[in-house]
Amino acid sequence: MITMQDIIREGHPTLAKVATEVSVPLSKDDVKLMNNMLQFIINSQSPEIAKKYQLRESVGLAAPQLNLDKRIIAVHTEDEKGKLYSIALANPKIVSYSEEMTYLPTGEGCLSIDREVEGFVPRHRRVTIQGYNVKGQLVKFRVRDYVAVVFQHEIDHLNGHLFTDRINKEQPLAPIANAQPLEF
Ligand SMILES: CC(C)(C)[C@H](NC(=O)Nc1cc(F)cc(F)c1)C(=O)N(CC(=O)NO)CC1CCCC1
Ligand SMILES: [Zn+2]
């Protein structure tokens, strides 16, 4: 099972690299990895398992965080209406996005960053995601607000970007143009 020890931390060169697409149809190993990544997130949201294995309660994970040069992400989180998004995707792409922006008023964190970094992270308010699911089907769906933030955060990892790269260095808490802060 994946635990925190498997997650590389900021400063590791892999986190700054552009990850390589995985071959389709998906190999058995890639499908296993996708399921293991999703299971890590689900485990981290179980108080008993998270406590036993000291897992940070997470909502998303990208393969480069496991030092794997693969364009694979997993997300397990609910949207504001309580709709569950539980999916692992290979070769995910943002195929379209809104001009309107959003951001978490509390800022973001990252499983690969063991410190608080203050500042607003500009994200598109709505994004259309496309990718291959564990069945090898090409799926396309639109997400907004918090779920959109999670997917953008994870896809950023595939392109060597950390949320800290997106914070306004001079004024971390400056209002973000054309953005509505996410209401929790
Ligand atoms: C870095 C960490 C704090 C572990 C963060 N967890 C998180 O946001 N948990 C959470 C949020 C809720 F709104 C409700 C709840 F029940 C639990 C997270 O998993 N990530 C994923 C990550 O680091 N992927 O690489 C960071 C998030 C910041 C914005 C999107 C993902
Ligand atoms: Zn992260």
mmCIF file of C-alpha atoms and ligand atoms in Angstrom:
data_model
loop_
_atom_site.group_PDB
_atom_site.id
_atom_site.type_symbol
_atom_site.label_atom_id
_atom_site.label_comp_id
_atom_site.label_asym_id
_atom_site.label_seq_id
_atom_site.Cartn_x
_atom_site.Cartn_y
_atom_site.Cartn_z
ATOM 1 C CA MET A 1 0.000 0.000 0.000
ATOM 2 C CA ILE A 2 1.153 3.567 -0.620
ATOM 3 C CA THR A 3 2.137 5.477 2.526
ATOM 4 C CA MET A 4 3.688 8.894 3.218
ATOM 5 C CA GLN A 5 7.188 7.401 2.901
ATOM 6 C CA ASP A 6 6.501 6.809 -0.805
ATOM 7 C CA ILE A 7 5.796 10.512 -1.422
ATOM 8 C CA ILE A 8 8.758 12.657 -2.482
ATOM 9 C CA ARG A 9 9.027 16.185 -1.068
ATOM 10 C CA GLU A 10 9.776 19.623 -2.533
ATOM 11 C CA GLY A 11 13.360 19.910 -3.724
ATOM 12 C CA HIS A 12 13.213 16.471 -5.348
ATOM 13 C CA PRO A 13 13.919 17.047 -9.085
ATOM 14 C CA THR A 14 11.086 14.771 -10.248
ATOM 15 C CA LEU A 15 8.532 17.298 -8.921
ATOM 16 C CA ALA A 16 9.826 19.889 -11.397
ATOM 17 C CA LYS A 17 9.754 17.598 -14.457
ATOM 18 C CA VAL A 18 7.132 17.202 -17.182
ATOM 19 C CA ALA A 19 5.873 13.629 -16.807
ATOM 20 C CA THR A 20 5.677 11.185 -19.714
ATOM 21 C CA GLU A 21 2.384 9.949 -21.163
ATOM 22 C CA VAL A 22 1.595 6.315 -20.390
ATOM 23 C CA SER A 23 0.879 3.960 -23.302
ATOM 24 C CA VAL A 24 -2.702 3.122 -24.204
ATOM 25 C CA PRO A 25 -4.183 0.534 -23.963
ATOM 26 C CA LEU A 26 -3.167 0.720 -20.307
ATOM 27 C CA SER A 27 -0.760 -1.905 -19.018
ATOM 28 C CA LYS A 28 -1.767 -4.075 -16.061
ATOM 29 C CA ASP A 29 0.907 -2.319 -14.017
ATOM 30 C CA ASP A 30 -0.459 1.141 -14.801
ATOM 31 C CA VAL A 31 -4.001 0.039 -13.904
ATOM 32 C CA LYS A 32 -2.664 -1.370 -10.625
ATOM 33 C CA LEU A 33 -0.862 1.921 -9.925
ATOM 34 C CA MET A 34 -4.028 3.910 -10.669
ATOM 35 C CA ASN A 35 -6.014 1.788 -8.230
ATOM 36 C CA ASN A 36 -3.273 1.973 -5.575
ATOM 37 C CA MET A 37 -3.167 5.770 -5.858
ATOM 38 C CA LEU A 38 -6.936 6.021 -5.454
ATOM 39 C CA GLN A 39 -6.783 3.616 -2.498
ATOM 40 C CA PHE A 40 -4.152 5.815 -0.802
ATOM 41 C CA ILE A 41 -6.509 8.791 -0.926
ATOM 42 C CA ILE A 42 -9.458 6.740 0.322
ATOM 43 C CA ASN A 43 -7.273 5.309 3.125
ATOM 44 C CA SER A 44 -6.161 8.814 4.094
ATOM 45 C CA GLN A 45 -9.802 9.790 4.611
ATOM 46 C CA SER A 46 -10.444 6.842 6.946
ATOM 47 C CA PRO A 47 -9.655 8.015 10.496
ATOM 48 C CA GLU A 48 -8.562 4.537 11.613
ATOM 49 C CA ILE A 49 -6.305 3.816 8.638
ATOM 50 C CA ALA A 50 -4.963 7.395 8.508
ATOM 51 C CA LYS A 51 -4.081 7.212 12.203
ATOM 52 C CA LYS A 52 -2.535 3.749 11.979
ATOM 53 C CA TYR A 53 -0.327 4.662 8.994
ATOM 54 C CA GLN A 54 0.084 8.399 9.782
ATOM 55 C CA LEU A 55 -1.457 9.474 6.465
ATOM 56 C CA ARG A 56 -2.249 13.170 5.778
ATOM 57 C CA GLU A 57 -5.940 13.437 4.918
ATOM 58 C CA SER A 58 -5.747 13.907 1.154
ATOM 59 C CA VAL A 59 -8.036 14.477 -1.782
ATOM 60 C CA GLY A 60 -5.671 13.969 -4.728
ATOM 61 C CA LEU A 61 -2.332 12.493 -5.751
ATOM 62 C CA ALA A 62 -0.157 12.588 -8.891
ATOM 63 C CA ALA A 63 2.284 9.832 -9.947
ATOM 64 C CA PRO A 64 5.348 12.155 -9.977
ATOM 65 C CA GLN A 65 4.785 12.509 -6.209
ATOM 66 C CA LEU A 66 5.687 8.811 -6.050
ATOM 67 C CA ASN A 67 8.794 9.538 -8.129
ATOM 68 C CA LEU A 68 7.102 7.917 -11.141
ATOM 69 C CA ASP A 69 7.533 9.581 -14.549
ATOM 70 C CA LYS A 70 3.929 8.862 -15.577
ATOM 71 C CA ARG A 71 0.991 11.120 -16.423
ATOM 72 C CA ILE A 72 -1.394 9.538 -13.916
ATOM 73 C CA ILE A 73 -3.511 11.251 -11.241
ATOM 74 C CA ALA A 74 -6.136 10.150 -8.742
ATOM 75 C CA VAL A 75 -8.836 12.255 -7.069
ATOM 76 C CA HIS A 76 -11.308 11.258 -4.343
ATOM 77 C CA THR A 77 -13.350 14.175 -3.076
ATOM 78 C CA GLU A 78 -16.870 15.585 -2.912
ATOM 79 C CA ASP A 79 -18.114 18.765 -4.495
ATOM 80 C CA GLU A 80 -20.158 21.391 -2.666
ATOM 81 C CA LYS A 81 -23.347 19.425 -3.341
ATOM 82 C CA GLY A 82 -21.879 16.232 -1.914
ATOM 83 C CA LYS A 83 -21.354 14.570 -5.295
ATOM 84 C CA LEU A 84 -18.397 12.187 -5.042
ATOM 85 C CA TYR A 85 -15.616 12.389 -7.601
ATOM 86 C CA SER A 86 -13.578 9.230 -7.190
ATOM 87 C CA ILE A 87 -11.427 8.606 -10.225
ATOM 88 C CA ALA A 88 -7.920 7.753 -11.393
ATOM 89 C CA LEU A 89 -6.983 9.099 -14.825
ATOM 90 C CA ALA A 90 -4.157 8.312 -17.224
ATOM 91 C CA ASN A 91 -2.932 11.061 -19.567
ATOM 92 C CA PRO A 92 -5.415 13.589 -18.205
ATOM 93 C CA LYS A 93 -5.847 16.828 -20.169
ATOM 94 C CA ILE A 94 -7.652 20.052 -19.469
ATOM 95 C CA VAL A 95 -9.431 20.398 -22.822
ATOM 96 C CA SER A 96 -11.168 23.674 -21.992
ATOM 97 C CA TYR A 97 -11.417 26.106 -19.127
ATOM 98 C CA SER A 98 -13.325 29.185 -18.040
ATOM 99 C CA GLU A 99 -11.792 32.642 -18.131
ATOM 100 C CA GLU A 100 -13.412 33.143 -14.745
ATOM 101 C CA MET A 101 -10.986 32.251 -11.982
ATOM 102 C CA THR A 102 -11.335 31.029 -8.408
ATOM 103 C CA TYR A 103 -9.096 30.245 -5.446
ATOM 104 C CA LEU A 104 -9.194 28.698 -1.994
ATOM 105 C CA PRO A 105 -9.356 31.628 0.466
ATOM 106 C CA THR A 106 -7.280 29.525 2.885
ATOM 107 C CA GLY A 107 -4.656 28.924 0.195
ATOM 108 C CA GLU A 108 -3.458 25.442 -0.808
ATOM 109 C CA GLY A 109 -1.200 22.780 0.640
ATOM 110 C CA CYS A 110 0.524 19.789 -0.925
ATOM 111 C CA LEU A 111 1.410 16.262 0.148
ATOM 112 C CA SER A 112 4.893 16.997 -1.162
ATOM 113 C CA ILE A 113 5.322 20.237 0.778
ATOM 114 C CA ASP A 114 5.813 19.894 4.529
ATOM 115 C CA ARG A 115 5.270 23.540 5.372
ATOM 116 C CA GLU A 116 2.519 26.146 5.284
ATOM 117 C CA VAL A 117 2.828 28.482 2.297
ATOM 118 C CA GLU A 118 0.515 31.472 2.524
ATOM 119 C CA GLY A 119 -1.053 32.934 -0.580
ATOM 120 C CA PHE A 120 -3.854 32.687 -3.073
ATOM 121 C CA VAL A 121 -3.430 30.187 -5.931
ATOM 122 C CA PRO A 122 -5.270 31.295 -9.102
ATOM 123 C CA ARG A 123 -7.297 28.459 -10.637
ATOM 124 C CA HIS A 124 -9.861 28.335 -13.445
ATOM 125 C CA ARG A 125 -13.356 28.198 -11.999
ATOM 126 C CA ARG A 126 -14.549 25.540 -14.463
ATOM 127 C CA VAL A 127 -12.471 23.015 -16.393
ATOM 128 C CA THR A 128 -13.288 20.203 -18.796
ATOM 129 C CA ILE A 129 -11.068 17.175 -18.125
ATOM 130 C CA GLN A 130 -10.366 14.300 -20.486
ATOM 131 C CA GLY A 131 -8.421 11.132 -19.706
ATOM 132 C CA TYR A 132 -8.375 7.351 -19.628
ATOM 133 C CA ASN A 133 -10.058 5.628 -16.668
ATOM 134 C CA VAL A 134 -8.984 2.273 -15.200
ATOM 135 C CA LYS A 135 -11.195 0.484 -17.750
ATOM 136 C CA GLY A 136 -9.172 2.141 -20.508
ATOM 137 C CA GLN A 137 -12.140 4.232 -21.627
ATOM 138 C CA LEU A 138 -11.515 7.813 -22.714
ATOM 139 C CA VAL A 139 -13.750 9.886 -20.439
ATOM 140 C CA LYS A 140 -14.518 13.623 -20.582
ATOM 141 C CA PHE A 141 -16.285 15.621 -17.892
ATOM 142 C CA ARG A 142 -16.659 19.172 -16.624
ATOM 143 C CA VAL A 143 -15.965 20.171 -13.035
ATOM 144 C CA ARG A 144 -16.167 23.479 -11.214
ATOM 145 C CA ASP A 145 -15.102 25.220 -8.008
ATOM 146 C CA TYR A 146 -13.401 23.020 -5.378
ATOM 147 C CA VAL A 147 -13.239 19.884 -7.543
ATOM 148 C CA ALA A 148 -11.821 21.981 -10.384
ATOM 149 C CA VAL A 149 -9.103 23.244 -8.009
ATOM 150 C CA VAL A 150 -8.145 19.680 -7.071
ATOM 151 C CA PHE A 151 -7.882 18.511 -10.695
ATOM 152 C CA GLN A 152 -5.831 21.578 -11.681
ATOM 153 C CA HIS A 153 -3.539 21.039 -8.673
ATOM 154 C CA GLU A 154 -2.941 17.405 -9.677
ATOM 155 C CA ILE A 155 -2.472 18.074 -13.396
ATOM 156 C CA ASP A 156 0.006 20.831 -12.449
ATOM 157 C CA HIS A 157 2.147 18.107 -10.833
ATOM 158 C CA LEU A 158 2.323 16.310 -14.223
ATOM 159 C CA ASN A 159 3.800 19.497 -15.715
ATOM 160 C CA GLY A 160 6.350 20.104 -12.954
ATOM 161 C CA HIS A 161 4.348 22.874 -11.260
ATOM 162 C CA LEU A 162 3.739 23.184 -7.517
ATOM 163 C CA PHE A 163 1.029 25.450 -6.100
ATOM 164 C CA THR A 164 3.780 27.624 -4.615
ATOM 165 C CA ASP A 165 4.864 28.571 -8.158
ATOM 166 C CA ARG A 166 1.474 30.181 -8.747
ATOM 167 C CA ILE A 167 1.357 32.452 -5.692
ATOM 168 C CA ASN A 168 2.030 36.162 -6.271
ATOM 169 C CA LYS A 169 5.526 36.477 -4.787
ATOM 170 C CA GLU A 170 5.291 40.202 -4.036
ATOM 171 C CA GLN A 171 1.734 40.167 -2.706
ATOM 172 C CA PRO A 172 0.647 36.598 -1.874
ATOM 173 C CA LEU A 173 -2.777 37.757 -0.662
ATOM 174 C CA ALA A 174 -3.437 40.265 -3.467
ATOM 175 C CA PRO A 175 -6.905 39.844 -4.944
ATOM 176 C CA ILE A 176 -6.891 37.654 -8.048
ATOM 177 C CA ALA A 177 -8.274 39.250 -11.216
ATOM 178 C CA ASN A 178 -11.621 37.969 -12.467
ATOM 179 C CA ALA A 179 -11.872 35.606 -9.498
ATOM 180 C CA GLN A 180 -14.493 34.726 -6.916
ATOM 181 C CA PRO A 181 -13.014 33.116 -3.786
ATOM 182 C CA LEU A 182 -14.408 29.639 -3.129
ATOM 183 C CA GLU A 183 -17.050 29.737 -0.440
ATOM 184 C CA PHE A 184 -16.794 26.784 1.938
HETATM 185 C C1 LIG B 1 -1.991 18.644 1.191
HETATM 186 C C2 LIG B 1 -3.247 18.200 1.904
HETATM 187 C C3 LIG B 1 -3.556 19.141 3.046
HETATM 188 C C4 LIG B 1 -3.054 16.791 2.443
HETATM 189 C C5 LIG B 1 -4.437 18.266 0.945
HETATM 190 N N1 LIG B 1 -5.575 17.763 1.659
HETATM 191 C C6 LIG B 1 -6.755 18.356 1.648
HETATM 192 O O1 LIG B 1 -6.965 19.373 1.041
HETATM 193 N N2 LIG B 1 -7.659 17.687 2.422
HETATM 194 C C7 LIG B 1 -8.980 17.993 2.597
HETATM 195 C C8 LIG B 1 -9.546 19.142 2.051
HETATM 196 C C9 LIG B 1 -10.895 19.364 2.286
HETATM 197 F F1 LIG B 1 -11.460 20.454 1.766
HETATM 198 C C10 LIG B 1 -11.646 18.473 3.024
HETATM 199 C C11 LIG B 1 -11.043 17.342 3.536
HETATM 200 F F2 LIG B 1 -11.761 16.495 4.227
HETATM 201 C C12 LIG B 1 -9.719 17.086 3.325
HETATM 202 C C13 LIG B 1 -4.257 17.414 -0.311
HETATM 203 O O2 LIG B 1 -4.517 16.211 -0.246
HETATM 204 N N3 LIG B 1 -3.820 17.967 -1.472
HETATM 205 C C14 LIG B 1 -3.554 17.060 -2.573
HETATM 206 C C15 LIG B 1 -2.132 17.121 -3.079
HETATM 207 O O3 LIG B 1 -1.219 17.583 -2.439
HETATM 208 N N4 LIG B 1 -2.003 16.619 -4.284
HETATM 209 O O4 LIG B 1 -0.815 16.648 -4.908
HETATM 210 C C16 LIG B 1 -3.666 19.403 -1.688
HETATM 211 C C17 LIG B 1 -5.015 20.049 -2.054
HETATM 212 C C18 LIG B 1 -4.837 21.574 -2.165
HETATM 213 C C19 LIG B 1 -5.816 22.028 -3.202
HETATM 214 C C20 LIG B 1 -6.183 20.847 -4.024
HETATM 215 C C21 LIG B 1 -5.539 19.627 -3.440
HETATM 216 ZN ZN ZN B 2 0.189 18.467 -4.438
#
